[in-house]
Amino acid sequence: MEYRGYDSAGVAVLDGTIQVRKKAGKIANLDALLAQSPLPDTGTAIGHTRWATHGGPTDSNAHPHVSSDGRVALIHNGIIENFAALRAELQAQGIEFSSETDTEVAAQLLGVELAKGADLADGMRTVCRRLAGAFTLVAIDALQPGRLVAARRNSPLVVGVGDGENFVASDVAAFIEFTRSAIELGQDQLVDVTAESITVTDFFGGPAETHPFEVTWDTSAAEKGGYDWFMRKEIYEQPKAVADTLLGRYTPEGALTLDELRIPEAELRSVDKIIIVACGTAYYAGLVAKYAIEHWTRVPCEVEIASEFRYRDPIISPTTLVVTISQSGETADTLMAIRHAREQKAKVIAICNTNGATIPRESDAVIYTHAGPEIGVASTKGFLTQVAACYLLGLYLAQVRGAMFDDEIHNVMNELAATPPLIQEVLDRIGQIREVAARFVDTRSVLFLGRHVGYPVALEGALKLKELAYLHAEGFPAGELKHGPIALVEDQLPIFVVVPPQGRDQLHDKVVSNIQEVRARGALTIVLAEEGDVEVEPYADILFSLPKVSTLLQPLVATVPLQMFACELATLKGFDVDQPRNLAKSVTVE
Ligand code: AGP
């Protein structure tokens, strides 16, 4: 399970009592601890590799978590949205917590149920009915050896059906070397497992439909969830990654909240300039964010390439808010920019996907994206969740500064919450993208055009193609082509054009004119436009329809076909999509 990314790991075994060994850092640290302090060899055990969401990667925050009476050990994947209220309720009962995690709340709740005499499965069902958010939970009870229960909502859980032994896991990779017979659990289901029996119910104890299947993947493919590349797996994880990033962003009173954002509201109200600093794909997410943040907050927002930022002697003051975006949280160029900004007394907010990384640690506040580990060097779900997190920041600033009414904010949040299934709709059209990629497998150059938030999408599409297919690819503002670059256009040159939704301004019509300009010079136009946009049809050699979304949110759906195109083309060319030549996942040198 190591490939899934981890910042800590742990195991618990039941041998009369529950014994736990857990350690921050690489799994080798846990191995060393187990060598030093071995666990008994026994038939009931749970183990976990953590990708931190709530609470940094420390020994105490590592899973498994144990109820305060030592009876229950529990592990968890996902985000429990209502953990704060449940934690307060348990603390009011005198329960003492030993970690900062949302997970421990579930362990303590289950401990309370069992102490009241509940059976392990009934107790877990009671707990699951109280949790909001996304979770896969697995638990053992010291008084019920040889048995474990597991439950899932919006997070994967599979059962491995062995011979005289059974397994539960978030991923078949955990047990594929022992058995290929598996059962996929459905939404809001619980499984009660012993070495001889597997019983599946819903969260009320009623019967549940199960989906047995035979795992046909080998171990390596299993790590990729059956996909050929981690990148492709991560492209398909985007609906869930965006949904998870948006989870838990409301207070019980309905206000937008960013729980890690510990900058006083008065300071945020005094901000008179925002500077976004990042590299590569993260920089393009910042370019998208600029349009949204300026539109919602009316605060000037600059976007800077991190490696350029501190050398241009930027104008920074204590009322400047610097926002850094980084998937890895370790990019040296971005880190140096933060240090420069803080020396100039600016406040720094990090948008990051890696809990406890250097960049969030050196920032004043952080908004974590919850994309889960991104293994492919080319960033995909990292980008979409960065854009979603930037929208959250813009809306939050608008709320704090009174620049938007609550209902306006809720309208945008509701539209954001509705985007994951729209992203899935785009993913379901992979067949068309495969056909387009096959048509251009020998092309030597591709251009990408866009306007407004479509321009950073064009830049990101070009970067994906450079990184993966080693092709000359370039993104332009659609209106800029006629000022020189149009000289590049020749017969059959493929040009992707991101067309904005048909709306109140001339943005759409201007882009249609730009398409005509390049077609008149022989370009082959691949047009991405919203469903029903018949105006672009006469000028599109290939038309890829996008789900309808508002202008500012279009990057969440328009970027996906470009990611898929680059992935398909590189695959057809026989290149290593996950580890392209010359690149590294995290560039920790300046
Ligand atoms: C994205 O596909 C690239 N691998 C690269 O541009 C990356 O986005 C950039 O290096 C920034 O990385 P970070 O988000 O981890 O800071």
Coordinates of C-alpha atoms and ligand atoms in Angstrom, one line a residue:
M1 CA 0.0 0.0 0.0
E2 CA 3.1 2.2 0.2
Y3 CA 2.5 3.6 -3.3
R4 CA -0.6 5.4 -2.1
G5 CA 1.6 7.9 -0.3
Y6 CA 2.0 8.0 3.3
D7 CA 3.3 10.2 6.0
S8 CA 2.9 7.7 8.8
A9 CA 1.8 4.1 9.3
G10 CA 0.7 1.7 12.0
V11 CA -0.7 -1.7 12.9
A12 CA -2.8 -3.1 15.7
V13 CA -3.1 -6.8 16.7
L14 CA -5.5 -8.5 19.0
D15 CA -3.9 -11.0 21.3
G16 CA -6.0 -10.8 24.4
T17 CA -5.4 -7.1 24.5
I18 CA -5.0 -4.7 21.6
Q19 CA -1.4 -3.8 20.9
V20 CA -0.5 -1.0 18.6
R21 CA 2.7 0.1 16.9
K22 CA 2.6 3.3 14.8
K23 CA 5.2 5.7 13.6
A24 CA 5.4 8.9 11.5
G25 CA 7.4 8.9 8.3
K26 CA 8.3 6.1 5.9
I27 CA 7.1 2.6 6.5
A28 CA 10.7 1.7 7.2
N29 CA 10.3 3.6 10.4
L30 CA 7.4 1.3 11.4
D31 CA 9.5 -1.7 10.4
A32 CA 12.3 -0.5 12.6
L33 CA 9.9 0.0 15.5
L34 CA 8.4 -3.5 15.1
A35 CA 11.9 -5.0 15.0
Q36 CA 12.8 -3.2 18.2
S37 CA 9.4 -4.0 19.8
P38 CA 7.8 -7.0 18.1
L39 CA 4.1 -7.7 18.1
P40 CA 2.7 -11.2 18.8
D41 CA 1.9 -13.4 15.8
T42 CA -1.9 -13.5 15.7
G43 CA -4.9 -13.9 13.3
T44 CA -6.7 -10.6 13.8
A45 CA -4.9 -7.4 12.8
I46 CA -5.5 -4.0 11.1
G47 CA -2.9 -1.8 9.5
H48 CA -2.9 1.7 7.9
T49 CA -0.8 4.0 5.8
R50 CA -1.9 7.6 6.4
W51 CA -2.1 10.5 3.9
A52 CA -2.7 13.3 6.5
T53 CA -5.8 15.4 6.3
H54 CA -6.8 16.5 9.8
G55 CA -3.7 16.7 12.1
G56 CA -0.1 16.7 11.0
P57 CA 1.9 13.5 10.2
T58 CA 3.0 12.6 13.8
D59 CA 3.3 9.4 15.8
S60 CA 0.2 10.3 17.8
N61 CA -1.9 11.2 14.7
A62 CA -0.9 8.0 13.0
H63 CA -3.6 5.2 12.8
P64 CA -4.8 2.9 14.3
H65 CA -6.6 5.0 17.0
V66 CA -7.7 3.3 20.2
S67 CA -10.7 4.1 22.4
S68 CA -9.7 5.5 25.8
D69 CA -10.7 2.3 27.5
G70 CA -8.3 0.4 25.2
R71 CA -11.0 -1.9 23.9
V72 CA -11.4 -0.7 20.3
A73 CA -8.7 -0.1 17.6
L74 CA -9.9 1.7 14.4
I75 CA -8.4 2.9 11.1
H76 CA -10.0 5.4 8.7
N77 CA -9.6 6.7 5.1
G78 CA -11.5 9.9 4.3
I79 CA -12.8 13.1 6.0
I80 CA -15.3 13.1 8.8
E81 CA -17.0 16.5 8.3
N82 CA -18.8 16.7 11.6
F83 CA -15.9 15.5 13.8
A84 CA -15.6 18.8 15.7
A85 CA -19.1 18.6 17.1
L86 CA -18.8 14.9 17.9
R87 CA -15.4 15.5 19.6
A88 CA -16.9 18.2 21.8
E89 CA -19.8 15.9 22.7
L90 CA -17.3 13.1 23.7
Q91 CA -15.1 15.5 25.7
A92 CA -18.2 16.7 27.6
Q93 CA -18.6 13.0 28.6
G94 CA -15.0 13.1 30.0
I95 CA -13.4 11.3 27.1
E96 CA -9.8 12.4 26.7
F97 CA -8.3 12.5 23.2
S98 CA -4.7 11.6 22.3
S99 CA -4.6 13.0 18.8
E100 CA -5.8 15.9 16.6
T101 CA -7.4 13.6 14.1
D102 CA -11.0 13.3 13.0
T103 CA -10.5 9.5 13.0
E104 CA -10.1 9.3 16.8
V105 CA -13.6 10.6 17.1
A106 CA -14.9 7.5 15.4
A107 CA -12.8 5.2 17.6
Q108 CA -14.0 6.9 20.8
L109 CA -17.6 6.8 19.6
L110 CA -17.4 3.1 18.9
G111 CA -15.7 2.6 22.3
V112 CA -18.7 4.3 24.0
E113 CA -21.2 2.1 22.1
L114 CA -19.4 -1.2 23.1
A115 CA -19.1 0.0 26.7
K116 CA -22.9 0.3 26.6
G117 CA -23.0 -3.4 25.7
A118 CA -23.5 -3.1 21.9
D119 CA -22.3 -5.8 19.6
L120 CA -19.3 -4.7 17.5
A121 CA -21.3 -4.6 14.2
D122 CA -24.3 -2.9 15.8
G123 CA -22.0 -0.4 17.5
M124 CA -20.2 0.4 14.2
R125 CA -23.6 0.8 12.4
T126 CA -24.7 3.3 15.2
V127 CA -21.4 5.2 14.7
C128 CA -21.7 5.3 10.9
R129 CA -25.2 6.7 11.1
R130 CA -23.8 9.7 13.1
L131 CA -20.9 10.5 10.8
A132 CA -21.0 13.0 7.9
G133 CA -18.4 13.1 5.1
A134 CA -16.4 10.4 3.5
F135 CA -15.1 7.4 5.4
T136 CA -13.8 3.9 5.1
L137 CA -13.6 2.5 8.7
V138 CA -12.2 -0.8 10.0
A139 CA -12.3 -1.8 13.7
I140 CA -11.5 -4.6 16.1
D141 CA -12.8 -5.2 19.6
A142 CA -10.5 -6.6 22.3
L143 CA -13.4 -8.7 23.6
Q144 CA -14.2 -10.3 20.3
P145 CA -11.1 -11.9 18.9
G146 CA -11.1 -13.3 15.4
R147 CA -13.6 -10.7 14.2
L148 CA -13.5 -7.3 12.5
V149 CA -16.0 -4.9 11.0
A150 CA -15.6 -2.4 8.3
A151 CA -17.9 0.2 6.8
R152 CA -17.8 2.7 3.9
R153 CA -19.4 5.9 2.6
N154 CA -17.9 7.9 -0.4
S155 CA -14.6 6.0 0.1
P156 CA -13.6 2.6 -1.3
L157 CA -13.7 -0.7 0.6
V158 CA -13.2 -4.2 -0.8
V159 CA -13.3 -7.7 0.9
G160 CA -10.8 -10.4 0.0
V161 CA -12.4 -13.8 0.2
G162 CA -9.7 -16.3 1.2
D163 CA -9.5 -20.0 2.1
G164 CA -9.9 -20.1 5.9
E165 CA -9.0 -16.4 6.0
N166 CA -10.7 -13.2 4.9
F167 CA -9.5 -9.6 4.3
V168 CA -10.9 -6.1 4.1
A169 CA -9.0 -3.2 2.4
S170 CA -9.3 0.1 0.7
D171 CA -7.6 -1.4 -2.3
V172 CA -7.2 -5.0 -3.7
A173 CA -3.5 -4.3 -3.7
A174 CA -3.5 -5.2 0.0
F175 CA -4.5 -8.8 -0.4
I176 CA -4.1 -9.7 -4.1
E177 CA -1.1 -11.9 -3.3
F178 CA -3.4 -14.1 -1.0
T179 CA -6.7 -14.2 -3.0
R180 CA -8.2 -12.9 -6.2
S181 CA -11.8 -13.4 -5.1
A182 CA -13.2 -10.1 -3.9
I183 CA -16.4 -8.3 -3.0
E184 CA -16.8 -4.6 -3.7
L185 CA -18.9 -3.0 -1.0
G186 CA -21.5 -0.4 -1.9
Q187 CA -22.4 3.0 -0.4
D188 CA -23.4 3.0 3.3
Q189 CA -22.6 -0.7 3.8
L190 CA -21.0 -2.5 6.6
V191 CA -19.2 -5.9 6.5
D192 CA -18.8 -8.2 9.5
V193 CA -15.8 -10.5 9.0
T194 CA -14.4 -13.6 10.6
A195 CA -12.0 -16.2 9.1
E196 CA -15.0 -18.3 8.1
S197 CA -17.8 -15.8 7.5
I198 CA -18.6 -12.5 5.7
T199 CA -21.8 -10.7 6.4
V200 CA -22.8 -7.5 4.6
T201 CA -25.6 -5.2 5.8
D202 CA -26.7 -1.6 5.3
F203 CA -26.2 0.9 8.2
F204 CA -29.5 -0.1 9.7
G205 CA -28.7 -3.9 9.8
G206 CA -30.8 -4.6 6.8
P207 CA -29.7 -6.9 3.9
A208 CA -27.4 -5.3 1.3
E209 CA -26.6 -6.2 -2.3
T210 CA -23.0 -7.2 -2.8
H211 CA -20.8 -7.3 -5.9
P212 CA -18.4 -10.3 -6.0
F213 CA -15.7 -10.2 -8.6
E214 CA -12.4 -11.8 -9.5
V215 CA -9.3 -9.6 -9.5
T216 CA -7.6 -10.0 -12.9
W217 CA -4.9 -7.4 -12.2
D218 CA -1.3 -8.3 -11.2
T219 CA 0.1 -6.6 -8.1
S220 CA 1.7 -3.7 -10.1
A221 CA -1.6 -3.0 -11.9
A222 CA -3.5 -3.3 -8.6
E223 CA -1.5 -0.4 -7.2
K224 CA -2.9 1.6 -10.1
G225 CA -6.4 0.4 -9.4
G226 CA -6.3 -1.5 -12.7
Y227 CA -5.3 1.5 -14.7
D228 CA -2.2 1.5 -16.9
W229 CA -0.8 4.6 -15.4
F230 CA -1.1 6.4 -12.0
M231 CA -1.8 9.5 -14.0
R232 CA -4.8 8.0 -15.7
K233 CA -6.0 6.7 -12.3
E234 CA -5.6 10.2 -10.9
I235 CA -7.5 11.8 -13.8
Y236 CA -10.4 9.5 -13.0
E237 CA -10.1 10.3 -9.3
Q238 CA -10.8 14.0 -10.0
P239 CA -14.6 14.0 -9.3
K240 CA -13.9 12.5 -5.8
A241 CA -10.8 14.7 -5.2
V242 CA -12.8 17.9 -6.0
A243 CA -15.7 16.7 -3.9
D244 CA -13.4 15.9 -1.0
T245 CA -11.7 19.3 -1.3
L246 CA -15.1 21.0 -0.9
L247 CA -16.2 18.9 2.0
G248 CA -16.7 20.4 5.5
R249 CA -16.4 24.0 4.4
Y250 CA -19.6 25.2 6.2
T251 CA -20.2 26.1 9.8
P252 CA -23.4 24.8 11.4
E253 CA -24.8 28.3 10.9
G254 CA -24.2 28.0 7.1
A255 CA -21.2 30.3 6.8
L256 CA -18.2 29.4 4.7
T257 CA -15.3 28.3 6.9
L258 CA -11.7 27.3 6.2
D259 CA -10.8 25.6 9.4
E260 CA -7.0 25.7 8.9
L261 CA -7.1 29.4 7.9
R262 CA -5.9 31.0 11.1
I263 CA -5.6 34.6 10.0
P264 CA -7.8 37.1 12.0
E265 CA -10.7 38.4 9.9
A266 CA -9.7 42.0 10.6
E267 CA -6.4 41.3 8.9
L268 CA -8.1 39.8 5.9
R269 CA -10.3 42.8 5.7
S270 CA -7.2 45.1 5.7
V271 CA -5.7 43.3 2.7
D272 CA -5.3 45.7 -0.3
K273 CA -3.4 43.4 -2.7
I274 CA -3.2 39.7 -3.3
I275 CA -0.2 38.1 -4.9
I276 CA -0.4 34.4 -5.9
V277 CA 3.0 32.7 -6.3
A278 CA 3.6 29.2 -7.7
C279 CA 5.3 27.1 -10.4
G280 CA 4.2 25.2 -13.4
T281 CA 0.7 23.7 -13.2
A282 CA 0.1 25.3 -9.8
Y283 CA 0.9 28.7 -11.4
Y284 CA -1.8 28.1 -14.0
A285 CA -4.2 27.3 -11.2
G286 CA -3.3 30.7 -9.8
L287 CA -4.0 32.3 -13.1
V288 CA -7.5 30.8 -13.0
A289 CA -7.9 32.0 -9.4
K290 CA -7.1 35.6 -10.3
Y291 CA -10.3 36.0 -12.4
A292 CA -12.4 34.6 -9.6
I293 CA -10.8 36.3 -6.7
E294 CA -10.9 39.7 -8.4
H295 CA -14.4 39.3 -9.5
W296 CA -15.7 38.2 -6.1
T297 CA -13.5 40.3 -3.7
R298 CA -12.7 43.4 -5.9
V299 CA -9.1 43.2 -4.5
P300 CA -6.3 43.5 -7.0
C301 CA -4.7 40.1 -7.6
E302 CA -1.3 39.5 -9.2
V303 CA 0.0 36.1 -10.2
E304 CA 3.7 35.5 -10.2
I305 CA 6.0 32.6 -11.3
A306 CA 7.8 31.8 -8.0
S307 CA 11.3 31.7 -9.5
E308 CA 10.8 35.3 -10.8
F309 CA 9.0 36.7 -7.8
R310 CA 11.7 37.7 -5.4
Y311 CA 14.1 39.0 -8.1
R312 CA 11.7 41.6 -9.4
D313 CA 11.8 43.4 -6.0
P314 CA 8.0 43.1 -5.6
I315 CA 6.1 45.8 -3.8
I316 CA 4.9 44.1 -0.6
S317 CA 3.5 45.5 2.6
P318 CA 1.8 44.1 5.8
T319 CA -1.5 44.5 3.9
T320 CA -0.3 42.3 1.1
L321 CA -1.7 38.8 1.1
V322 CA 0.6 36.3 -0.6
V323 CA -1.0 33.0 -1.6
T324 CA 1.3 30.1 -2.5
I325 CA 0.0 27.0 -4.4
S326 CA 1.9 23.8 -4.3
Q327 CA 0.8 20.2 -4.6
S328 CA 3.9 18.7 -3.0
G329 CA 4.5 21.6 -0.5
E330 CA 8.3 21.2 -1.1
T331 CA 9.0 23.2 -4.3
A332 CA 12.1 25.2 -3.6
D333 CA 11.2 28.2 -5.9
T334 CA 7.9 28.6 -4.1
L335 CA 9.4 28.1 -0.7
M336 CA 12.0 30.8 -1.3
A337 CA 9.2 33.2 -2.5
I338 CA 7.4 32.6 0.8
R339 CA 10.5 33.4 2.8
H340 CA 10.9 36.6 0.9
A341 CA 7.3 37.6 1.3
R342 CA 7.4 37.0 5.1
E343 CA 10.6 39.0 5.4
Q344 CA 8.6 41.9 3.9
K345 CA 5.9 41.3 6.6
A346 CA 3.2 40.0 4.2
K347 CA 0.7 37.4 5.4
V348 CA 1.1 34.1 3.6
I349 CA -1.6 31.5 2.9
A350 CA -0.5 28.1 1.4
I351 CA -2.8 26.0 -0.8
C352 CA -1.3 22.5 -0.5
N353 CA -2.0 18.9 -1.0
T354 CA 0.5 17.5 1.5
N355 CA -0.3 17.8 5.1
G356 CA 2.7 18.9 7.2
A357 CA 4.9 19.8 4.2
T358 CA 7.5 22.6 4.4
I359 CA 5.5 25.2 2.5
P360 CA 2.4 25.0 4.8
R361 CA 4.7 24.8 7.8
E362 CA 6.4 28.1 6.8
S363 CA 3.1 29.9 6.0
D364 CA 0.8 31.8 8.3
A365 CA -2.2 29.6 7.2
V366 CA -3.1 26.8 4.9
I367 CA -6.0 25.5 2.9
Y368 CA -5.4 21.8 2.3
T369 CA -6.7 20.2 -0.9
H370 CA -7.9 16.7 -0.3
A371 CA -6.8 15.1 -3.6
G372 CA -5.0 12.2 -1.9
P373 CA -1.5 11.3 -3.0
E374 CA -0.6 12.3 -6.6
I375 CA 1.9 9.8 -7.8
G376 CA 2.0 10.7 -11.5
V377 CA 4.7 13.4 -12.2
A378 CA 2.3 15.3 -14.4
S379 CA -0.2 17.0 -12.1
T380 CA -3.9 16.4 -12.8
K381 CA -6.1 16.1 -9.7
G382 CA -3.6 18.4 -8.0
F383 CA -4.6 21.1 -10.5
L384 CA -8.3 20.7 -10.3
T385 CA -8.3 20.7 -6.5
Q386 CA -6.0 23.7 -6.4
V387 CA -8.5 25.6 -8.6
A388 CA -11.4 24.5 -6.3
A389 CA -9.4 25.6 -3.2
C390 CA -8.7 28.9 -4.8
Y391 CA -12.4 29.4 -5.4
L392 CA -13.0 28.6 -1.7
L393 CA -10.4 31.2 -0.7
G394 CA -12.0 33.8 -3.0
L395 CA -15.5 33.2 -1.7
Y396 CA -14.2 33.2 1.9
L397 CA -12.4 36.5 1.4
A398 CA -15.6 37.9 -0.2
Q399 CA -17.6 36.7 2.8
V400 CA -15.2 38.2 5.3
R401 CA -14.9 41.5 3.5
G402 CA -18.7 41.7 2.8
A403 CA -18.0 41.9 -1.0
M404 CA -20.7 39.3 -1.7
F405 CA -24.0 38.5 -0.2
D406 CA -24.4 35.2 1.6
D407 CA -26.9 34.0 -1.0
E408 CA -24.4 34.8 -3.8
I409 CA -21.7 32.8 -2.0
H410 CA -24.1 29.9 -1.5
N411 CA -25.1 29.9 -5.1
V412 CA -21.5 29.6 -6.2
M413 CA -20.8 26.9 -3.5
N414 CA -23.9 25.0 -4.7
E415 CA -22.6 25.1 -8.3
L416 CA -19.2 24.0 -7.2
A417 CA -20.7 21.1 -5.3
A418 CA -22.5 20.1 -8.5
T419 CA -19.3 19.9 -10.6
P420 CA -17.9 16.4 -9.6
P421 CA -20.6 14.6 -11.6
L422 CA -20.0 17.0 -14.5
I423 CA -16.3 16.1 -14.4
Q424 CA -17.4 12.4 -14.5
E425 CA -19.5 13.2 -17.6
V426 CA -16.3 14.4 -19.3
L427 CA -14.4 11.3 -18.2
D428 CA -17.1 9.1 -19.7
R429 CA -16.3 10.6 -23.1
I430 CA -12.9 9.1 -23.2
G431 CA -13.7 7.3 -26.4
Q432 CA -13.8 10.5 -28.4
I433 CA -10.5 11.7 -26.9
R434 CA -8.9 8.4 -27.8
E435 CA -10.0 8.9 -31.4
V436 CA -8.6 12.4 -31.5
A437 CA -5.3 11.3 -30.0
A438 CA -4.9 8.5 -32.5
R439 CA -5.4 11.0 -35.3
F440 CA -2.5 13.2 -34.1
V441 CA 0.0 10.6 -33.0
D442 CA 2.5 11.9 -35.5
T443 CA 1.9 15.6 -35.2
R444 CA 4.9 17.8 -34.4
S445 CA 3.2 20.8 -32.9
V446 CA -0.1 21.7 -31.3
L447 CA -1.4 25.2 -30.2
F448 CA -4.0 25.8 -27.5
L449 CA -6.1 29.0 -27.4
G450 CA -8.4 30.3 -24.7
R451 CA -9.7 33.6 -23.3
H452 CA -10.4 34.7 -19.7
V453 CA -10.2 31.6 -17.5
G454 CA -9.9 29.6 -20.7
Y455 CA -6.4 31.1 -21.2
P456 CA -4.8 29.3 -18.2
V457 CA -6.6 26.2 -19.3
A458 CA -4.9 26.5 -22.7
L459 CA -1.5 26.9 -20.9
E460 CA -2.1 23.8 -18.8
G461 CA -3.2 21.8 -21.8
A462 CA 0.0 22.8 -23.6
L463 CA 2.1 21.9 -20.6
K464 CA 0.6 18.5 -20.3
L465 CA 1.5 17.8 -23.9
K466 CA 5.0 19.0 -23.5
E467 CA 5.6 17.0 -20.3
L468 CA 4.1 13.8 -21.6
A469 CA 4.4 13.6 -25.4
Y470 CA 7.6 15.7 -25.7
L471 CA 5.9 17.8 -28.3
H472 CA 6.1 21.5 -29.2
A473 CA 2.9 22.8 -27.6
E474 CA 2.0 26.4 -26.8
G475 CA -0.9 28.1 -25.1
F476 CA -2.0 31.6 -26.1
P477 CA -4.6 34.1 -25.2
A478 CA -6.9 33.7 -28.2
G479 CA -6.9 37.5 -28.8
E480 CA -3.1 37.6 -28.9
L481 CA -2.6 35.2 -31.8
K482 CA -3.0 38.0 -34.4
H483 CA -0.2 40.0 -32.9
G484 CA 2.4 37.6 -34.2
P485 CA 2.0 34.0 -33.3
I486 CA -0.6 33.5 -36.0
A487 CA 2.4 33.2 -38.4
L488 CA 2.9 29.7 -36.9
V489 CA -0.5 28.6 -38.3
E490 CA -0.2 26.3 -41.4
D491 CA -2.2 23.7 -43.1
Q492 CA -3.6 21.0 -40.8
L493 CA -1.9 22.4 -37.7
P494 CA -4.0 21.1 -34.8
I495 CA -5.3 23.9 -32.6
F496 CA -7.4 23.3 -29.5
V497 CA -9.7 26.2 -28.6
V498 CA -11.4 26.5 -25.2
V499 CA -14.7 28.3 -25.9
P500 CA -16.3 30.2 -23.0
P501 CA -20.0 29.5 -22.2
Q502 CA -22.4 31.7 -24.1
G503 CA -23.2 34.4 -21.6
R504 CA -23.8 38.1 -21.0
D505 CA -20.6 39.5 -22.6
Q506 CA -18.8 39.2 -26.0
L507 CA -16.2 36.7 -24.7
H508 CA -17.9 33.9 -26.6
D509 CA -18.3 35.7 -29.9
K510 CA -14.7 37.0 -29.8
V511 CA -13.4 33.4 -29.5
V512 CA -15.6 32.3 -32.3
S513 CA -13.9 35.0 -34.5
N514 CA -10.5 33.7 -33.4
I515 CA -11.4 30.2 -34.5
Q516 CA -12.4 31.6 -37.9
E517 CA -9.0 33.4 -38.1
V518 CA -7.0 30.2 -37.7
R519 CA -9.2 28.1 -39.8
A520 CA -8.9 30.6 -42.7
R521 CA -5.2 29.8 -42.6
G522 CA -5.6 26.0 -42.7
A523 CA -5.6 25.1 -39.0
L524 CA -7.4 22.0 -37.9
T525 CA -9.6 23.2 -35.0
I526 CA -10.5 21.0 -32.0
V527 CA -13.1 23.0 -30.2
L528 CA -14.1 22.5 -26.6
A529 CA -17.5 24.2 -26.1
E530 CA -20.5 23.8 -23.9
E531 CA -23.3 21.5 -24.9
G532 CA -25.7 23.1 -27.2
D533 CA -23.3 25.7 -28.5
V534 CA -24.4 25.5 -32.1
E535 CA -22.6 28.7 -33.1
V536 CA -19.2 27.1 -33.1
E537 CA -20.2 24.0 -35.0
P538 CA -19.4 25.3 -38.5
Y539 CA -15.9 26.2 -37.4
A540 CA -15.0 23.0 -35.5
D541 CA -13.2 20.3 -37.4
I542 CA -13.6 18.3 -34.1
L543 CA -16.2 19.4 -31.5
F544 CA -15.8 18.2 -27.9
S545 CA -18.9 19.1 -25.9
L546 CA -18.5 20.2 -22.3
P547 CA -21.2 20.2 -19.5
K548 CA -22.8 23.6 -18.9
V549 CA -21.1 25.5 -16.1
S550 CA -20.7 29.2 -15.4
T551 CA -17.8 31.0 -17.0
L552 CA -15.6 31.1 -13.9
L553 CA -16.0 27.4 -13.1
Q554 CA -15.4 26.2 -16.6
P555 CA -11.7 25.2 -15.9
L556 CA -13.0 22.3 -13.8
V557 CA -14.5 20.6 -16.8
A558 CA -12.5 22.1 -19.7
T559 CA -9.1 21.0 -18.4
V560 CA -10.0 17.3 -18.2
P561 CA -10.2 16.5 -22.0
L562 CA -6.7 18.2 -22.4
Q563 CA -5.3 16.0 -19.6
M564 CA -6.8 12.9 -21.2
F565 CA -5.5 13.9 -24.7
A566 CA -1.9 14.3 -23.5
C567 CA -2.2 11.0 -21.6
E568 CA -3.6 9.1 -24.6
L569 CA -1.0 10.6 -27.1
A570 CA 1.9 9.8 -24.8
T571 CA 0.6 6.3 -24.3
L572 CA 0.3 5.8 -28.1
K573 CA 3.8 7.0 -28.5
G574 CA 5.0 4.5 -26.0
F575 CA 6.3 7.0 -23.5
D576 CA 6.4 6.6 -19.7
V577 CA 3.4 8.7 -18.7
D578 CA 4.0 8.4 -15.0
Q579 CA 7.7 9.3 -15.1
P580 CA 8.3 11.5 -18.2
R581 CA 12.0 12.1 -19.1
N582 CA 13.9 15.0 -17.4
L583 CA 11.1 15.6 -14.8
A584 CA 10.7 15.0 -11.0
K585 CA 7.5 15.0 -9.0
S586 CA 8.7 17.6 -6.6
V587 CA 11.4 20.1 -7.7
T588 CA 13.3 20.8 -4.4
V589 CA 16.1 22.7 -6.0
E590 CA 16.0 26.3 -7.2
Ligands
AGP1 C1 2.8 19.7 -13.4 O1 2.4 18.7 -14.3 C2 4.4 19.7 -13.3 N1 4.8 18.4 -12.9 C3 5.0 20.8 -12.5 O2 4.7 22.0 -13.3 C4 4.4 21.1 -11.1 O3 3.1 21.6 -11.2 C5 5.3 22.2 -10.5 O4 6.6 21.7 -10.4 C6 4.8 22.7 -9.1 O5 4.9 21.6 -8.2 P1 4.1 21.8 -6.8 O6 2.7 22.0 -7.1 O7 4.4 20.5 -6.1 O8 4.7 23.0 -6.1

